[in-house]
Coordinates of C-alpha atoms in Angstrom, one line a residue:
X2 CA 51.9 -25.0 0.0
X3 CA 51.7 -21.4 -1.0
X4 CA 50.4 -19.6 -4.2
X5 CA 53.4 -19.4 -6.0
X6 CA 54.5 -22.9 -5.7
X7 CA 51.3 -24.1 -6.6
X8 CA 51.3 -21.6 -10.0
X9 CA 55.0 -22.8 -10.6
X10 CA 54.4 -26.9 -10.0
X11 CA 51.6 -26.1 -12.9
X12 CA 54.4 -24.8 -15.2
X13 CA 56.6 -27.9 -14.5
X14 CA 53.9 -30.1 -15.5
X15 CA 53.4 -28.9 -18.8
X16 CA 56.8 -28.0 -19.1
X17 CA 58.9 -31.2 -20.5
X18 CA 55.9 -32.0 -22.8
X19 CA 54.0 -29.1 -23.6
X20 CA 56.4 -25.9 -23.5
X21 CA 54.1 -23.5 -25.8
X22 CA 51.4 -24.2 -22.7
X23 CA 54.1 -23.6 -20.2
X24 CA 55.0 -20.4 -22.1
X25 CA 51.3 -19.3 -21.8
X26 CA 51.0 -20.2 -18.3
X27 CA 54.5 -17.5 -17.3
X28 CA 52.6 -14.8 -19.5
X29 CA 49.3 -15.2 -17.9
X30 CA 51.3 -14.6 -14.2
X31 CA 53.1 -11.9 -15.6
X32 CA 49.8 -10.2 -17.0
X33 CA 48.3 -10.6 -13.6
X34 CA 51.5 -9.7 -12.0
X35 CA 51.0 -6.7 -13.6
X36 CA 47.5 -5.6 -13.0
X37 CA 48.6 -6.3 -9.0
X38 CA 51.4 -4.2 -9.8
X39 CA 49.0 -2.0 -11.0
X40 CA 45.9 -1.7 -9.0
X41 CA 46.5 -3.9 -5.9
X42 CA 49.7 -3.2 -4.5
X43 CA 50.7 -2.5 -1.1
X44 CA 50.3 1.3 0.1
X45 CA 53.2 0.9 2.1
X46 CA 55.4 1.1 -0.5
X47 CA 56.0 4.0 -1.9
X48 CA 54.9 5.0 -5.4
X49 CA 58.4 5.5 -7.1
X50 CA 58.6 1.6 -6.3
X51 CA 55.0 1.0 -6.9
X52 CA 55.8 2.5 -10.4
X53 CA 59.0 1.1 -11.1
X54 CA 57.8 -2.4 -10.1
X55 CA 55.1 -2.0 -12.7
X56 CA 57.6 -0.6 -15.2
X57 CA 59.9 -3.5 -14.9
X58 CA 56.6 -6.9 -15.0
X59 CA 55.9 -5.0 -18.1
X60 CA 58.8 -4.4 -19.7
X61 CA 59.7 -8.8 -19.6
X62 CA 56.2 -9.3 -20.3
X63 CA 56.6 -7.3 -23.7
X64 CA 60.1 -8.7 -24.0
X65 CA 58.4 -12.3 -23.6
X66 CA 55.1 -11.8 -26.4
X67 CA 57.6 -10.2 -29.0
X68 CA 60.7 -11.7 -29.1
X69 CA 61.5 -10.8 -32.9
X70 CA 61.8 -7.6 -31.1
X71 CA 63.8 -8.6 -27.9
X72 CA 67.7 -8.4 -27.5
X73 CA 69.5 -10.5 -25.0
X74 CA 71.9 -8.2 -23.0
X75 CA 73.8 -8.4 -20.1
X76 CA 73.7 -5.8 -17.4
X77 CA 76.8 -3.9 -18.7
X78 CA 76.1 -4.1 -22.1
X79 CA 75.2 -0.4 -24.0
X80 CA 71.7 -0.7 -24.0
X81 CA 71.6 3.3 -25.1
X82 CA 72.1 2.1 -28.5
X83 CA 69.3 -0.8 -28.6
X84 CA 66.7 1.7 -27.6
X85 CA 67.5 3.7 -30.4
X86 CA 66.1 0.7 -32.6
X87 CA 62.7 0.5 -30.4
X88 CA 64.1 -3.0 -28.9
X89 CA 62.8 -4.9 -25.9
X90 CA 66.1 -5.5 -23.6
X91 CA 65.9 -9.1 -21.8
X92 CA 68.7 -9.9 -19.4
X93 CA 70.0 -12.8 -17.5
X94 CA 69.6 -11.8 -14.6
X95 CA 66.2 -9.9 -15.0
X96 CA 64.9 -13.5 -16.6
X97 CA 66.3 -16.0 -14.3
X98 CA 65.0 -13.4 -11.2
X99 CA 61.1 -13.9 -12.4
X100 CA 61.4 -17.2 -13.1
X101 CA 62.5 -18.2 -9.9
X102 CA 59.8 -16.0 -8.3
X103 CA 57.6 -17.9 -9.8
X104 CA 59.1 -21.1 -8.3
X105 CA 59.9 -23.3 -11.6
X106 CA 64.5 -22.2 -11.2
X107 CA 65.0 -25.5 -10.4
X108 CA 63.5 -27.1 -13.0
X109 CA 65.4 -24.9 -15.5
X110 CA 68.8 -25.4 -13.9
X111 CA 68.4 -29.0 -13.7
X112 CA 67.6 -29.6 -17.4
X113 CA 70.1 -27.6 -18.1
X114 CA 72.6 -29.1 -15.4
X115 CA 71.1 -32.9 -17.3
X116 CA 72.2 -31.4 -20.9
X117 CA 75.8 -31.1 -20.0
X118 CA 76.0 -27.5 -18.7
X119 CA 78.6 -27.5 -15.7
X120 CA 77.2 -27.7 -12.2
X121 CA 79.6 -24.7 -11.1
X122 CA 78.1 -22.1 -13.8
X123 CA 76.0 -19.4 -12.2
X124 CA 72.6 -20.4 -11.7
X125 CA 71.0 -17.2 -12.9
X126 CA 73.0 -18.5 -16.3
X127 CA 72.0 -22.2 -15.6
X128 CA 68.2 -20.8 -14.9
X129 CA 68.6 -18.8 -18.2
X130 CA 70.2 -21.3 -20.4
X131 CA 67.6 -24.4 -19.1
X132 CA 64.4 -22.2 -19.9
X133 CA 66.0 -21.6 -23.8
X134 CA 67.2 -24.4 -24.3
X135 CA 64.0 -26.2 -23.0
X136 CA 61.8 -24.6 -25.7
X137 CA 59.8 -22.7 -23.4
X138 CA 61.2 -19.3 -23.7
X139 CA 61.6 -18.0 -27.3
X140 CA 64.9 -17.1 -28.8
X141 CA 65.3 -13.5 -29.1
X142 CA 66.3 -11.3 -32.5
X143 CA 69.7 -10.3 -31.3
X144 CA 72.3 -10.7 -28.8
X145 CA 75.3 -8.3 -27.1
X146 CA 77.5 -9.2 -24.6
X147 CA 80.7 -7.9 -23.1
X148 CA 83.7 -9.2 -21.4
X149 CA 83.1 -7.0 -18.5
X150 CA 83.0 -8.8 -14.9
X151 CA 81.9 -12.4 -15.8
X152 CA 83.3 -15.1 -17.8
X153 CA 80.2 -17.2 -18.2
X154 CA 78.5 -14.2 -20.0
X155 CA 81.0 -15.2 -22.7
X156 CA 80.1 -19.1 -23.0
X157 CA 76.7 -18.7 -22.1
X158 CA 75.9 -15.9 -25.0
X159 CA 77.9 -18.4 -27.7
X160 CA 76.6 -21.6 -26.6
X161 CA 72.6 -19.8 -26.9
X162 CA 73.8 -18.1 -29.9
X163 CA 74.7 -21.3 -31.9
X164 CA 72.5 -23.5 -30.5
X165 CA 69.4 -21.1 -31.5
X166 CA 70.6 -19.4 -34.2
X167 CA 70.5 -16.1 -33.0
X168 CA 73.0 -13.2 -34.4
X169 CA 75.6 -12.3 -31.3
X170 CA 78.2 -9.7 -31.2
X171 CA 80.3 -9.9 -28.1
X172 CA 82.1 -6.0 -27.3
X173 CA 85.5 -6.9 -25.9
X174 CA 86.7 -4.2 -23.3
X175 CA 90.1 -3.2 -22.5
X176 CA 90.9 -3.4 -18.9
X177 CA 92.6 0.1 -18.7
X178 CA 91.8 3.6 -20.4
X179 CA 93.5 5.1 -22.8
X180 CA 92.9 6.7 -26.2
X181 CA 93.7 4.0 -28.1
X182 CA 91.1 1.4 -25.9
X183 CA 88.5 4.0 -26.2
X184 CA 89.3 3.9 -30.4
X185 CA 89.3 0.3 -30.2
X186 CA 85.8 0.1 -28.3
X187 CA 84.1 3.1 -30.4
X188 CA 85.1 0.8 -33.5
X189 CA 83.4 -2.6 -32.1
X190 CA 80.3 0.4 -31.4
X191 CA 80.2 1.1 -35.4
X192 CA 80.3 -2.4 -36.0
X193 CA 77.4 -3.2 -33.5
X194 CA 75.3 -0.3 -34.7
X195 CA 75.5 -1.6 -38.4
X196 CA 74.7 -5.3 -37.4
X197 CA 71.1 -3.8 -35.6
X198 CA 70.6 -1.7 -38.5
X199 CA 70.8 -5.0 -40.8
X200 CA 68.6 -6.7 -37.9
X201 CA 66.2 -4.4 -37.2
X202 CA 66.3 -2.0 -41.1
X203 CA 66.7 1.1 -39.3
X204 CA 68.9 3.6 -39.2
X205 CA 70.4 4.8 -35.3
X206 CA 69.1 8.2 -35.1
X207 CA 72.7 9.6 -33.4
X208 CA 70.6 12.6 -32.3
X209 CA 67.6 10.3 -30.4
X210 CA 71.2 8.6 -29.1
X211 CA 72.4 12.0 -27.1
X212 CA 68.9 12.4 -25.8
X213 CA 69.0 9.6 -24.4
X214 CA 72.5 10.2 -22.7
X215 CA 71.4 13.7 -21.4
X216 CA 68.1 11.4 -19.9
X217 CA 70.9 9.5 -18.3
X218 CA 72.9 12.0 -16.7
X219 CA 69.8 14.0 -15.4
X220 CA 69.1 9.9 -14.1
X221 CA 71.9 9.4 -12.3
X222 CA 72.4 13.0 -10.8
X223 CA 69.0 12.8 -9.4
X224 CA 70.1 9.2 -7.9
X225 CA 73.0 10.7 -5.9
X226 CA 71.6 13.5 -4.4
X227 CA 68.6 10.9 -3.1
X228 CA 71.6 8.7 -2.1
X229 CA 72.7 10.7 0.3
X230 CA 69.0 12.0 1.8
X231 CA 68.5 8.6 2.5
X232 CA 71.1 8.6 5.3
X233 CA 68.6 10.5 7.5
X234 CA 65.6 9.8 5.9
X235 CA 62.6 6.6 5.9
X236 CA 62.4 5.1 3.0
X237 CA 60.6 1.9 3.1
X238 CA 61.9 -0.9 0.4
X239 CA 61.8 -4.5 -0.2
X240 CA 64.4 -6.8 -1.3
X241 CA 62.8 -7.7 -4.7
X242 CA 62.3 -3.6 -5.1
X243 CA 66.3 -3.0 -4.2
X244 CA 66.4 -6.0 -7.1
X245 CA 64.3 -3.7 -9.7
X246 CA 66.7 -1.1 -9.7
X247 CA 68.9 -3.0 -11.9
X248 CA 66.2 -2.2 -14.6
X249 CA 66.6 1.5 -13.5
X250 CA 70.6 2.3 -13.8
X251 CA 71.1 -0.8 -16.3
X252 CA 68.6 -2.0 -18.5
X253 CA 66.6 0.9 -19.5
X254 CA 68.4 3.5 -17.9
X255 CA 67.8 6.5 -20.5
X256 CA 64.4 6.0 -21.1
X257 CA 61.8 8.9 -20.1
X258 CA 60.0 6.3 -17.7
X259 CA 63.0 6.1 -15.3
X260 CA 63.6 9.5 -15.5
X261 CA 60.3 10.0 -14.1
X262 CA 61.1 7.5 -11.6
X263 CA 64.5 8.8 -10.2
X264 CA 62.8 12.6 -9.8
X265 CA 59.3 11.3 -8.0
X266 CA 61.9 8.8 -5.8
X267 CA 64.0 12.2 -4.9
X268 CA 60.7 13.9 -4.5
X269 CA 59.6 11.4 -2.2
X270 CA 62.4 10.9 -0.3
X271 CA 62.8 14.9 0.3
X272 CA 59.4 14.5 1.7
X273 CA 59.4 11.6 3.7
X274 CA 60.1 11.2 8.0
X275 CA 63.8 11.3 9.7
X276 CA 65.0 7.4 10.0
X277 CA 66.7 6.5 13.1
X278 CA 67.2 2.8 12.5
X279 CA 70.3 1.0 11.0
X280 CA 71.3 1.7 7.4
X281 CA 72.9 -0.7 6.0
X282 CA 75.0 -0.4 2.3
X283 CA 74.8 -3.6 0.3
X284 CA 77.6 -5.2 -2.2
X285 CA 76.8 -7.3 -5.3
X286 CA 73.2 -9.3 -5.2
X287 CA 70.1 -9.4 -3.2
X288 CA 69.2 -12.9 -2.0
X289 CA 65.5 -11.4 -2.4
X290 CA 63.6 -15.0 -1.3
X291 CA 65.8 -15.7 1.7
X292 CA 63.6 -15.6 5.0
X293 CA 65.9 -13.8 7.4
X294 CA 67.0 -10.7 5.6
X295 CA 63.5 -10.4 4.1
X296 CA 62.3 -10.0 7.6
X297 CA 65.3 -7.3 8.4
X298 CA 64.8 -5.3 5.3
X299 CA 61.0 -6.0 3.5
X300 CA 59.4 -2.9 5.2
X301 CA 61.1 -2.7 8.3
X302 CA 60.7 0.8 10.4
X303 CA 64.8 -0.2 12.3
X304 CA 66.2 -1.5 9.1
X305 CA 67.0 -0.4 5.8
X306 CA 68.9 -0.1 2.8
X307 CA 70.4 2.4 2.1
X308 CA 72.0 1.4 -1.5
X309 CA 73.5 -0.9 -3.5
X310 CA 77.0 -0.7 -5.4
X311 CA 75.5 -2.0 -8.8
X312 CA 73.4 0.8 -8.7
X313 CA 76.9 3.3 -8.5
X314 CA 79.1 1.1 -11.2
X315 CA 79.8 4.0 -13.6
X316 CA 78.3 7.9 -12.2
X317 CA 81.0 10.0 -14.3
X318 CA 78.6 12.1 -16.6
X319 CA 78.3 11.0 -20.2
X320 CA 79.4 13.4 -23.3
X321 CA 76.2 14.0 -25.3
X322 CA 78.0 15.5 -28.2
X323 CA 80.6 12.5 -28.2
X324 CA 77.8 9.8 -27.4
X325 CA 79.9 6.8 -28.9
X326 CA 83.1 7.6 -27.6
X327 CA 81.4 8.4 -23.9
X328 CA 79.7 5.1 -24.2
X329 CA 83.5 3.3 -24.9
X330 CA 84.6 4.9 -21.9
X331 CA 81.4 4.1 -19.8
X332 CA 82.2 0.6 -20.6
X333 CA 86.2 0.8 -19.9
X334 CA 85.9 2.6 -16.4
X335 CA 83.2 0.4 -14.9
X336 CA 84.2 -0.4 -11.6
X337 CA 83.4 -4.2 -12.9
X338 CA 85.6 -4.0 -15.5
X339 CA 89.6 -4.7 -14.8
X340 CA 91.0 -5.4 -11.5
X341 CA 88.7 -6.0 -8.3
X342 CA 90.8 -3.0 -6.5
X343 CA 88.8 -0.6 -8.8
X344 CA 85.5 -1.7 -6.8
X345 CA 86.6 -1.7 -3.3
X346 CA 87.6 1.8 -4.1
X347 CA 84.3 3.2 -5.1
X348 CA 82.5 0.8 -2.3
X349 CA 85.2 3.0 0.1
X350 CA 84.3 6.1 -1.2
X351 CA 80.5 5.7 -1.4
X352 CA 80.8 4.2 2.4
X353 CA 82.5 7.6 3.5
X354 CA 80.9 9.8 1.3
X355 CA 76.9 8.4 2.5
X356 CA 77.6 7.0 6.0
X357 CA 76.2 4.2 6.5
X358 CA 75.6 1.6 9.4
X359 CA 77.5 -1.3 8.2
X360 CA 78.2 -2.7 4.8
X361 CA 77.2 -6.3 3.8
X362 CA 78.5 -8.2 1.2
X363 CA 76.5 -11.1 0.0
X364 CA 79.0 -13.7 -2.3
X365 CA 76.9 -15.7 -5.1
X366 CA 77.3 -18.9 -5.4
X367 CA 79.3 -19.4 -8.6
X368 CA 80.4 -15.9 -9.0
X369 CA 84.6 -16.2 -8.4
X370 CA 84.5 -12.4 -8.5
X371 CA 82.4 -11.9 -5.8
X372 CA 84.0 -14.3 -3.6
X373 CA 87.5 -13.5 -4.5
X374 CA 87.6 -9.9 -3.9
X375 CA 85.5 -10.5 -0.2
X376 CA 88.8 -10.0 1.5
X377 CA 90.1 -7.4 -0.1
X378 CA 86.8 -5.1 0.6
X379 CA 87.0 -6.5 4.3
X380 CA 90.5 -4.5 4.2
X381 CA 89.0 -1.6 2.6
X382 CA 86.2 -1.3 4.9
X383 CA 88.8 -2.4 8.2
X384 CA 90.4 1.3 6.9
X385 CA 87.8 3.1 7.7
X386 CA 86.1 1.5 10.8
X387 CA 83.3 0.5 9.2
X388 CA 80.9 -2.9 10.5
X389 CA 81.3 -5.4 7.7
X390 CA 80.0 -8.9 7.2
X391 CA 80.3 -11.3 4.2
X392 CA 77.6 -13.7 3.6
X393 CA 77.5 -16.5 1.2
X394 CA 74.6 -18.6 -0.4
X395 CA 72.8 -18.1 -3.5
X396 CA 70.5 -15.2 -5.2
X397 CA 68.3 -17.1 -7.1
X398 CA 68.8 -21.4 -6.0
X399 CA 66.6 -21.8 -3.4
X400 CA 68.5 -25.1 -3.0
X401 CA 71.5 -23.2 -2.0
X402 CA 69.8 -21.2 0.5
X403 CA 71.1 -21.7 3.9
X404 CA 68.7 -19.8 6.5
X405 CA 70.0 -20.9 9.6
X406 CA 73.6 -20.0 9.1
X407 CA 72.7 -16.5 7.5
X408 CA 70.1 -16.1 10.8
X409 CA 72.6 -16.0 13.0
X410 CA 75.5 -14.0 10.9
X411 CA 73.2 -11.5 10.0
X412 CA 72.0 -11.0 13.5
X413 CA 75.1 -11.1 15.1
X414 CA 75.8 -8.1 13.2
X415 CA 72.9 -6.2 13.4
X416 CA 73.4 -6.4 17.1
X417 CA 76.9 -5.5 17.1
X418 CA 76.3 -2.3 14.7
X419 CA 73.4 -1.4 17.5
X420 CA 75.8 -2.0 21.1
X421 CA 78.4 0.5 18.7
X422 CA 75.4 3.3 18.3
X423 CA 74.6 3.4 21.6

């Protein structure tokens, strides 16, 4: 028995009848979590993911000691606008993530699986809903939501809403763009705005707002150009690391610290040694625990990376004088939002644009959109001759985790991508 399960089978304990102790025991692993982030991390990894690894413990650990200053968002939702207000922006998927690096997600998926919470929801909603609902993580000041990509957002935003009291707005998106949508979505934006301002008594500061937009683009510019250097060049990653970019191009994209962290990444990665492994471009979620693809891709010299398509879900510049209305259309052109045909597009064009070695798509358990739209990405990639493989299992639910069957898929591929180089 490792560390971590030993640190996490000390949470269960206290969990059921002590949850304030429980509580204290998660902050005292992120706070250590933290100064290892800090201090004693691995030189192998390069500093742009040393920093943004820190970045991200700290950022939950904040969200986690002051939650009268935490919104819950999901991934999509226009977190430009909460840091106007000086918020703390806790997600699902971030939450559920730590938590089940700590070893305690099935704990929190069974209680909330045993309070009458489907079996078939997503576990990283399960995970999430089971360690609110089990009064060991504190109910946050707010909650936004949108109807972009997953149902469950919808039902597990109003059943943690009502249940804990905590003011919601959900942002419903229109599937196509047009004038009128973008209207329709800049309205719901006023509405939003006014319901912080009574939540948090401040005003938005509209010009702070189009700073933080012209942050963004610089962002997501510098992203693209390091995109496509990394076709040629080493740049060694972990799983968990691919993971933290979601804070980077979701949940605090805007701010100065990932600003800093996209320029010293492109820095880096102008600087580093020609690669002459196998790239690979990844679709949807990282399995980050699961034993086989942590050995291809945690630090490997012949395998790596090379990006992910949640990193690449909206790249269109945003209009800094317009920041509202470019934040409506942000929202309405996301590749997740609408038909699954818009995402197999971009996956296609990325694919051609960067080159890489073979494309996997890993399905989540529970996620229909994932799974339903696997073949039509297989005909997409079939188009352009590119090595594709679909795996299934679970990103967070160890329980779903099925190494064997993933050992030999994965390396069946790999092996076929490297008999088609040579």
């Amino acid at each position: 028995m490792n560390i971590v399960q030993v640190y996490g089978n000390i949470i269960k304990k206290y969990a059921p009848d002590h949850p304030r102790t429980a509580l204290r025991i998660i902050q005292l692993g992120f706070m250590l979590e933290k100064f290892r982030s800090g201090h004693l991390a691995n030189k192998e990894i390069p500093p742009a993911w040393r920093y943004l690894n820190h970045y991200a413990v700290s950022e939950v650990q904040r969200a986690l000691r002051h939650p009268k200053r935490t919104v819950w968002a999901n991934l999509f939702a226009p977190v430009e606008i909460l840091q106007c207000f000086g918020v703390h922006t806790l997600s699902i998927e971030c939450l559920s993530s730590f938590l089940s690096g700590m070893g305690t997600e099935d704990y929190f998926l069974d209680f909330a699986e045993n309070e009458g919470i489907a079996p078939t929801l997503c576990s990283y909603h399960k995970n999430f809903i089971g360690a609110i609902d089990s009064g060991i993580i504190p109910p946050a000041a707010f909650a936004v939501t949108t109807s972009i990509i997953c149902d469950g957002n919808l039902c597990t935003f109003r059943h943690l809403a009502e249940r804990h009291r905590v003011p919601a707005f959900l942002l419903d998106i229109p599937e196509q763009y047009s004038p009128e949508a973008e209207d329709y979505v800049v309205e719901q934006l006023r509405e939003l705005i006014a319901q912080l301002e009574h939540t948090f008594h401040k005003k938005l500061d509209y010009d702070m707002l189009s700073e933080i937009l012209r942050r963004e683009n610089e962002s997501k510019a510098s992203y693209d150009r390091t995109l496509k250097m990394m076709r040629t060049k080493a740049y060694p990653a972990t799983l968990t690391l691919h993971m933290y970019l979601l804070f980077a191009n979701h949940l605090n994209i805007g701010t100065p610290e990932i600003l800093r962290f996209y320029r010293q990444m492109e820095e880096e990665v102008t600087a580093a040694p020609e690669f002459h492994g196998t790239n690979i471009f990844w679709v949807h979620l990282l399995p980050w625990y699961q034993q086989t693809l942590k050995s291809c891709f945690n630090l490997n010299p012949d395998y790596q990376i090379q990006g992910i398509e949640m990193s690449l879900d909206y790249t269109d510049p945003l209009d800094t004088g317009h920041p509202l209305e470019a934040l409506a259309r942000k929202m309405i052109c996301n590749i997740y939002n609408g038909s699954y045909e818009r995402k197999a597009d971009l996956v296609q064009s990325v694919v051609q644009d960067i080159r890489p070695d073979g494309v996997i798509n890993f399905c989540h358990w529970g996620c229909k959109q994932s799974a339903g739209g696997a073949m039509i990405l297989k005909e997409k990639m079939q188009e352009i001759g590119m090595p594709f493989l679909i795996l299934d299992g679970d990103g967070m639910d160890r329980r779903n985790s099925h190494d064997g069957q993933i050992r030999t898929r994965v390396e069946a591929f790999l092996e076929m991508i490297r008999r088609k180089e040579n």
